[in-house]
Coordinates of C-alpha atoms in Angstrom, one line a residue:
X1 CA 58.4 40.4 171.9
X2 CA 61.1 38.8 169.6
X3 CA 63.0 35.3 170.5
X4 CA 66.1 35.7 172.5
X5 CA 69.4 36.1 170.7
X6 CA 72.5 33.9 170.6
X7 CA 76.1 34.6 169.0
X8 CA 78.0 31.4 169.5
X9 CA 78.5 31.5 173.2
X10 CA 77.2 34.6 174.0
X11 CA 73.0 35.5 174.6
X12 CA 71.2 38.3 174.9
X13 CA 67.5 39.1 175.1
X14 CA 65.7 42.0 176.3
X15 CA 61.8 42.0 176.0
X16 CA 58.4 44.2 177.6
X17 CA 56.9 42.6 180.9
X18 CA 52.8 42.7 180.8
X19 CA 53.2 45.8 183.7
X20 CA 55.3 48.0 180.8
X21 CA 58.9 47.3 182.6
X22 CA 61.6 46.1 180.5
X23 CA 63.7 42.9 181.3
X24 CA 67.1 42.9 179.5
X25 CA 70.1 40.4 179.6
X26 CA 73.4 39.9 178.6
X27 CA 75.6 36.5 179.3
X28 CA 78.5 34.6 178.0
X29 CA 78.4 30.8 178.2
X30 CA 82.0 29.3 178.7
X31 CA 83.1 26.6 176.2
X32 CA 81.9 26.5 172.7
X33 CA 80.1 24.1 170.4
X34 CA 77.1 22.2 171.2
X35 CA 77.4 22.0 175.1
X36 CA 77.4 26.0 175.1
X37 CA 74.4 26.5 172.5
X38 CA 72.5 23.8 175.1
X39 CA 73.7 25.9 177.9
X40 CA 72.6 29.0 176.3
X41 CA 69.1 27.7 175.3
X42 CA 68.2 26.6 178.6
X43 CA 69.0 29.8 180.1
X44 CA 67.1 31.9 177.4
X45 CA 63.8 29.8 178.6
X46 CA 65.1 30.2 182.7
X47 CA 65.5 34.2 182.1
X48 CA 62.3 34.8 180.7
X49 CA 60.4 32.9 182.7
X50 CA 61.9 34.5 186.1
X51 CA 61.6 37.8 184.7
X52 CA 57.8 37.5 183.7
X53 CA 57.2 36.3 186.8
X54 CA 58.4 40.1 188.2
X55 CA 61.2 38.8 190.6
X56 CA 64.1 41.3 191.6
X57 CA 67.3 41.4 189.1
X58 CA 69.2 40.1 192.6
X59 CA 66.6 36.8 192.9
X60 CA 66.4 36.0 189.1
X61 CA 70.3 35.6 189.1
X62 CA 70.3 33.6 192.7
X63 CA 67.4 31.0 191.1
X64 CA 69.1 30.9 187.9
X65 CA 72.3 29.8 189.8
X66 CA 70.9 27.7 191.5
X67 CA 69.5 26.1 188.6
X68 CA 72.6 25.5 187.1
X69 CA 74.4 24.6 189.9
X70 CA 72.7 20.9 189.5
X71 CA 72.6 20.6 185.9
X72 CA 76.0 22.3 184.7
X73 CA 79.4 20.4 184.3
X74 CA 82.4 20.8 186.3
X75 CA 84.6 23.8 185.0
X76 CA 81.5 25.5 183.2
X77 CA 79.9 29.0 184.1
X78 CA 78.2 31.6 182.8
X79 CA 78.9 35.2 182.9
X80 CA 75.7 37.1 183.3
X81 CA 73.8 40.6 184.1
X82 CA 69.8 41.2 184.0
X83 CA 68.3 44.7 184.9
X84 CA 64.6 45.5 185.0
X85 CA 64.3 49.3 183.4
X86 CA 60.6 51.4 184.1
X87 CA 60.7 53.8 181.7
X88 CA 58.2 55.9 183.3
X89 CA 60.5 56.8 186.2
X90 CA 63.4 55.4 184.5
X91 CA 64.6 53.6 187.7
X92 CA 67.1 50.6 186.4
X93 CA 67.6 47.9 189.1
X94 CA 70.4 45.0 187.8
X95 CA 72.4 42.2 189.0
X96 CA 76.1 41.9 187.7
X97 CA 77.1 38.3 188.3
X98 CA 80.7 37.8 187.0
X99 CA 80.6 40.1 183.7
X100 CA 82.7 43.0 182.7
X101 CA 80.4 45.5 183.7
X102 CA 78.3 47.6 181.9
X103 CA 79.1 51.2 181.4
X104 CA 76.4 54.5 181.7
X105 CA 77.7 57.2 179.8
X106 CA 75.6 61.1 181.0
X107 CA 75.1 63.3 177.9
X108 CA 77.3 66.3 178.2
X109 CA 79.9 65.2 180.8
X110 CA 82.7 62.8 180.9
X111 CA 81.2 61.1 183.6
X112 CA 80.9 57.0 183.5
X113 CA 79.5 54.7 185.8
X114 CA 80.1 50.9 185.8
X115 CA 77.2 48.6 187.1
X116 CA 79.5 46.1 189.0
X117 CA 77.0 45.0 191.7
X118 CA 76.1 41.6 192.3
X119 CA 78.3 38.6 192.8
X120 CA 80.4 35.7 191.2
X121 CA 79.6 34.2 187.8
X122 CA 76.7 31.9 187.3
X123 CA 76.9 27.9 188.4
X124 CA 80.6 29.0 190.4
X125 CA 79.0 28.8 194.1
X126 CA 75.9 27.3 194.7
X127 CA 72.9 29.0 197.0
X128 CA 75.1 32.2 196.4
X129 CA 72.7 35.3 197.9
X130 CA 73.3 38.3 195.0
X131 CA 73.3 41.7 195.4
X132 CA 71.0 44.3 193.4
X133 CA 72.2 47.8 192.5
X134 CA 69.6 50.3 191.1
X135 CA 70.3 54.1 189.9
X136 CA 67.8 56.3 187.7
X137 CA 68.4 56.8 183.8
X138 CA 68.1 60.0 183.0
X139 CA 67.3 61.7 179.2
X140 CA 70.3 61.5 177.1
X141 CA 72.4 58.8 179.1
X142 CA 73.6 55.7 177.4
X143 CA 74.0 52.3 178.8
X144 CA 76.4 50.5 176.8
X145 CA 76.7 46.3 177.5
X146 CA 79.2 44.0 176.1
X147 CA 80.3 40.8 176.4
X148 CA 84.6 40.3 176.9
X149 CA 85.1 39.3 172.9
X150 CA 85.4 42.5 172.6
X151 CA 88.1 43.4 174.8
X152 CA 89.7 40.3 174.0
X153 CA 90.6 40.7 170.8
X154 CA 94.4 40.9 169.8
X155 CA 96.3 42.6 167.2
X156 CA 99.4 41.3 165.8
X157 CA 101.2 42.2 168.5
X158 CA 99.2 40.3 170.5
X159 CA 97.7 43.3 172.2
X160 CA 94.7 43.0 173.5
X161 CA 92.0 46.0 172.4
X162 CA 91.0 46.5 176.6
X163 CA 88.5 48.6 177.9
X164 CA 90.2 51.8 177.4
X165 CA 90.3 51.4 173.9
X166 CA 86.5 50.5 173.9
X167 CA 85.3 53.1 176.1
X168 CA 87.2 55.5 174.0
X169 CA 85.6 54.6 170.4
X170 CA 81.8 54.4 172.5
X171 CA 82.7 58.3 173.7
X172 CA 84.5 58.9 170.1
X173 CA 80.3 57.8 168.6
X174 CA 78.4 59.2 171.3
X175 CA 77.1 61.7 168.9
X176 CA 75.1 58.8 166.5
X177 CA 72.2 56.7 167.0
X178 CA 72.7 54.0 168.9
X179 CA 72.6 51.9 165.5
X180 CA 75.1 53.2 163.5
X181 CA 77.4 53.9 166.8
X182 CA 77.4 50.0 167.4
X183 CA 78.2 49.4 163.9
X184 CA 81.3 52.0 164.2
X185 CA 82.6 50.1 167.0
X186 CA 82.2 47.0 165.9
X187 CA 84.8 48.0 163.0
X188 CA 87.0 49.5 165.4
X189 CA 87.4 46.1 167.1
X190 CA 87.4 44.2 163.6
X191 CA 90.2 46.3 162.0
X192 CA 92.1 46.5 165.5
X193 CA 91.7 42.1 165.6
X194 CA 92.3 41.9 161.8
X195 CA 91.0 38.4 160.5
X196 CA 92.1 36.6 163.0
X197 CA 89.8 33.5 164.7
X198 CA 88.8 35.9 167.4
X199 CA 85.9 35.5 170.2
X200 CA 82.0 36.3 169.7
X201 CA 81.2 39.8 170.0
X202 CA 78.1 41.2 171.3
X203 CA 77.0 44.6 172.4
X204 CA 73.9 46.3 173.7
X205 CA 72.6 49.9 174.4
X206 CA 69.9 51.2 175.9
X207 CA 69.1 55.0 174.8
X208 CA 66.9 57.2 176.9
X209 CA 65.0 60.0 176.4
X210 CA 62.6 62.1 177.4
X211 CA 59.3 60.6 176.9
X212 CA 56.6 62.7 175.0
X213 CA 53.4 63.3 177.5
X214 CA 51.2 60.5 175.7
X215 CA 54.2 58.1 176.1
X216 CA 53.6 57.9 179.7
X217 CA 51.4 55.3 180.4
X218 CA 49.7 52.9 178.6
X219 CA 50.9 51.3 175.0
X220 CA 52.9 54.1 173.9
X221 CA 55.1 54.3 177.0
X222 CA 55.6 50.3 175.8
X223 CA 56.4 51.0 172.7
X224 CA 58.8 53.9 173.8
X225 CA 60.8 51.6 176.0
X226 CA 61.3 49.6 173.1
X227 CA 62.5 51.6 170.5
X228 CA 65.2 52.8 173.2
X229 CA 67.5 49.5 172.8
X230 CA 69.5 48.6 169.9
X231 CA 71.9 45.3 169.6
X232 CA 74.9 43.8 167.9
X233 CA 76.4 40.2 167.7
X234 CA 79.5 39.1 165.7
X235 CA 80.3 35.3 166.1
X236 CA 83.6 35.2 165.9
X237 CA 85.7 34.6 163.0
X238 CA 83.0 36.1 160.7
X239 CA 84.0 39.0 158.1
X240 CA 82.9 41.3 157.5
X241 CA 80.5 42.3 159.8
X242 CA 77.4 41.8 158.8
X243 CA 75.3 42.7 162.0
X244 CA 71.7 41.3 162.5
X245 CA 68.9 43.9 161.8
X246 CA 65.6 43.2 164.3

């Protein structure tokens, strides 16, 4: 397992439970500065202690609200999905509370599917019952997670780079690794932003393939789940990009 990841006021973790599942997370603390790190630090220690424990993608989010509904300020939230991913049957369940959602992209078609399920953002409405969505990864499908700094960015237009424009370079890379893709639209959204003080930036995906038939159980199939994910984080206002390496 390595610690969980923070860019500025984003977080993101994703780590193997001891039953071979993997638990992954992306969130976006609103605010900046010290108040947001704090934020973000206590929630890295919440996530990984609810998903250890083996709770459902729908009750991690509704404890961790409730959590933070007696602890956070007034006018604070957080943006946040968790999924739990076997990689045996590949069977992803997730809960979507309040962030753009993330996209699956099927090898050989033009087909996406956004994982919107769930419910508000994080510390918004206290004792809030979330919903859980679930669909099965299959070999060659993408997931592809993000945080809004991405789509936020502006040109000198002040146009925003949006979704389409995102989606577009993700399909434009599908053909690389998952490494150097991330690193290709990363630039996209750098030189479409220029240097501008934009937002932090930070992107997931989760690869899958066919697993070999010693992967299937035991600590290969562990080790297979967890060469499938790669990760980028920009905070903002940093250029070029120079995107932590695990």
């Amino acid at each position: 397992n390595v610690p969980c990841r923070g860019v500025g006021g984003d977080y993101y973790d994703y780590f193997l439970r001891d039953d071979g599942l993997l638990a992954l997370t992306i969130a976006d603390v609103a605010g900046k500065g010290i108040p947001a790190a704090l934020l973000m630090t206590s929630l890295c220690t919440a996530f990984r202690g609810e998903a250890e424990g083996r709770l459902s993608p729908a009750r991690i989010a509704a404890n961790l609200n409730a959590a933070l509904g007696t602890r956070i300020a007034p006018g604070r939230f957080v943006c946040f999905f968790c999924g739990v991913w076997d990689p045996a049957s590949g069977l992803l369940r997730y809960c979507n509370a309040g962030m753009d959602p993330p996209v699956l992209f099927r090898e050989g078609t033009a087909w996406q599917h956004r994982l919107r399920k769930g419910g508000p953002v994080l510390g918004a409405v206290r004792d809030h019952d979330y919903r859980e969505g679930a669909l099965t990864l299959e070999p060659g499908d993408r997931l592809f997670l993000h945080t809004d700094g991405m789509t936020d960015q502006r040109n000198e237009e002040g146009e925003f780079y949006d979704e389409e424009r995102l989606y577009r370079s993700v399909t434009t890379n599908l053909d690389k690794d998952p490494a150097p893709m991330l690193d290709e639209v990363f630039t996209g959204v750098q030189h479409f932003g220029g240097e501008g003080e934009g937002d932090d930036m930070t992107a997931m995906m989760l690869e899958i393939k066919a697993l070999s038939k010693n992967e299937k159980s035991g600590p290969l199939l562990a080790q297979a789940a967890w060469d499938r994910v790669d990760d980028r984080g920009l905070p903002s206002g940093e250029y070029p990009l120079k995107p932590p390496r695990k």
